[in-house]
Amino acid sequence: MPTPTMRGVDPAGCPFCQTMASPDGMGVTLQAAEGWLALPADRQRPANLGHILLVPAIHIATLNELPDDHAGAMLAALKALTTAVRQAFAATGITVRLNLGPPGQSVGHLHLHVIPRHRDDGFPTTASIPIGLPERQRQADTLRGQFPAHPAS
Ligand SMILES: [Zn+2]
């Protein structure tokens, strides 16, 4: 049986680092959560559009590699993002998932799934489907509207 693996354990091959560095600008900077960004997931359940990933802006593979003094910032980011996703996507609730290592964690860059929930949405039985770049950019723009622009530094 093959050993489960993770993509992107090396930052140079990490899809999240590549997305955050992209000029397409899908990374949404979170207010009151320095060092954390939101990225729309590239696979989403149709009834749960707005599935967002919370990721550290620097490449950290797993929760065990997260410095203890960054744990509070992660929870502050999660609080800010769940509030924003609820507003941006008119969700009645949120499901948060954290996979640690394979087979649950498929990308080797620490991330939490923030999934908008709606009454009778069929979650989690409905399969997720690939979401194209234009839809992910639309979701990023919708979410970005929940956070005032950062002042120029
Ligand atoms: Zn990365």
XYZ file of C-alpha atoms and ligand atoms in Angstrom:
154
model
C 0.000 0.000 0.000
C 1.441 3.410 -0.940
C 2.322 5.778 1.859
C 0.053 8.855 1.939
C 1.966 11.994 1.047
C 1.494 15.736 1.187
C 2.104 18.210 -1.633
C 4.114 21.293 -0.860
C 6.175 20.144 2.105
C 8.983 22.075 0.392
C 8.021 25.798 0.216
C 9.294 25.998 -3.386
C 6.625 23.485 -4.443
C 3.898 24.701 -2.100
C 0.632 25.633 -3.864
C -0.390 27.987 -1.044
C 2.940 29.872 -1.096
C 2.659 30.090 -4.890
C -0.922 31.406 -4.662
C -0.008 33.984 -2.026
C 2.908 35.177 -4.172
C 0.719 35.341 -7.283
C -0.102 38.687 -8.901
C -3.723 37.462 -9.085
C -3.906 38.526 -5.446
C -6.319 35.966 -4.014
C -4.702 36.107 -0.588
C -6.979 38.129 1.703
C -5.160 39.876 4.542
C -7.081 39.582 7.807
C -7.444 42.525 10.115
C -6.355 41.931 13.730
C -4.596 38.746 12.694
C -1.102 39.661 11.618
C 0.699 36.944 9.704
C -2.420 35.062 8.539
C -4.217 35.116 5.201
C -7.400 33.647 3.722
C -7.428 31.779 0.394
C -10.535 30.395 -1.355
C -10.278 26.595 -1.603
C -9.771 25.119 -5.065
C -12.323 22.348 -4.380
C -15.685 23.239 -2.818
C -19.068 21.682 -2.317
C -21.608 23.518 -4.505
C -23.921 24.131 -1.549
C -21.023 25.513 0.494
C -19.432 28.035 -1.880
C -17.157 30.343 0.052
C -15.041 27.529 1.514
C -11.951 29.441 2.623
C -8.562 28.262 3.886
C -6.861 30.075 6.771
C -3.091 29.878 6.269
C -0.012 31.398 7.910
C 1.660 33.869 5.549
C 4.984 32.093 6.060
C 5.484 28.428 5.207
C 4.770 26.331 8.310
C 4.070 22.675 7.481
C 2.098 21.486 10.493
C 0.650 22.646 13.801
C 3.670 21.187 15.611
C 5.911 23.643 13.748
C 3.795 26.658 14.774
C 5.673 28.605 17.480
C 3.678 28.689 20.718
C 3.674 32.484 20.700
C 1.828 32.395 17.350
C -1.046 30.211 18.601
C -3.025 33.178 19.908
C -2.722 34.932 16.543
C -4.086 31.811 14.837
C -7.189 31.857 17.011
C -7.623 35.603 16.497
C -7.399 34.994 12.742
C -9.913 32.163 12.956
C -12.311 34.371 14.904
C -11.988 37.201 12.363
C -12.336 34.893 9.366
C -15.342 32.947 10.621
C -17.121 36.217 11.324
C -16.278 37.531 7.856
C -17.254 34.315 6.038
C -20.585 34.230 7.839
C -21.304 37.779 6.634
C -19.811 37.511 3.141
C -21.574 34.274 2.205
C -24.784 34.672 4.258
C -24.011 31.505 6.223
C -26.128 30.438 9.180
C -23.148 28.541 10.625
C -19.515 27.601 10.013
C -17.666 24.279 10.057
C -13.946 24.468 10.870
C -11.624 21.582 10.016
C -7.928 21.064 10.750
C -6.162 18.024 9.276
C -2.768 17.167 10.744
C -0.616 14.998 8.491
C -1.632 12.582 5.743
C -3.986 11.267 4.651
C -6.243 14.109 5.864
C -3.706 16.886 5.199
C -2.850 16.870 1.493
C -0.882 20.156 1.337
C 2.147 20.509 3.597
C 1.374 24.097 4.629
C -0.654 24.450 7.828
C -4.252 25.406 7.027
C -7.695 25.394 8.575
C -10.805 24.904 6.459
C -13.543 27.460 7.145
C -16.734 26.228 5.477
C -19.960 28.264 5.311
C -23.012 26.212 6.289
C -26.645 26.617 5.369
C -29.793 24.828 6.446
C -30.210 21.491 4.587
C -26.931 21.936 2.667
C -26.182 18.198 2.605
C -22.779 18.642 4.210
C -20.664 16.509 4.390
C -22.248 13.954 2.077
C -22.069 16.146 -1.041
C -18.798 15.703 -2.930
C -16.572 18.706 -3.530
C -15.782 19.753 -7.101
C -12.931 21.795 -8.599
C -13.571 25.545 -8.422
C -11.992 27.649 -11.158
C -9.760 30.636 -10.652
C -12.424 33.248 -11.610
C -14.826 31.922 -8.949
C -12.051 31.797 -6.346
C -11.088 35.394 -7.215
C -14.761 36.439 -6.931
C -14.928 34.854 -3.479
C -11.685 36.543 -2.426
C -13.098 39.900 -3.525
C -16.345 39.215 -1.631
C -14.412 38.291 1.495
C -11.983 41.198 1.094
C -14.988 43.503 1.344
C -15.403 42.355 4.957
C -11.994 43.786 5.913
C -11.177 47.479 5.609
C -8.126 48.152 3.483
C -4.825 48.128 5.306
C -3.117 51.530 5.446
C -0.121 51.815 3.168
C 3.081 51.010 5.003
Zn 3.662 27.076 1.781
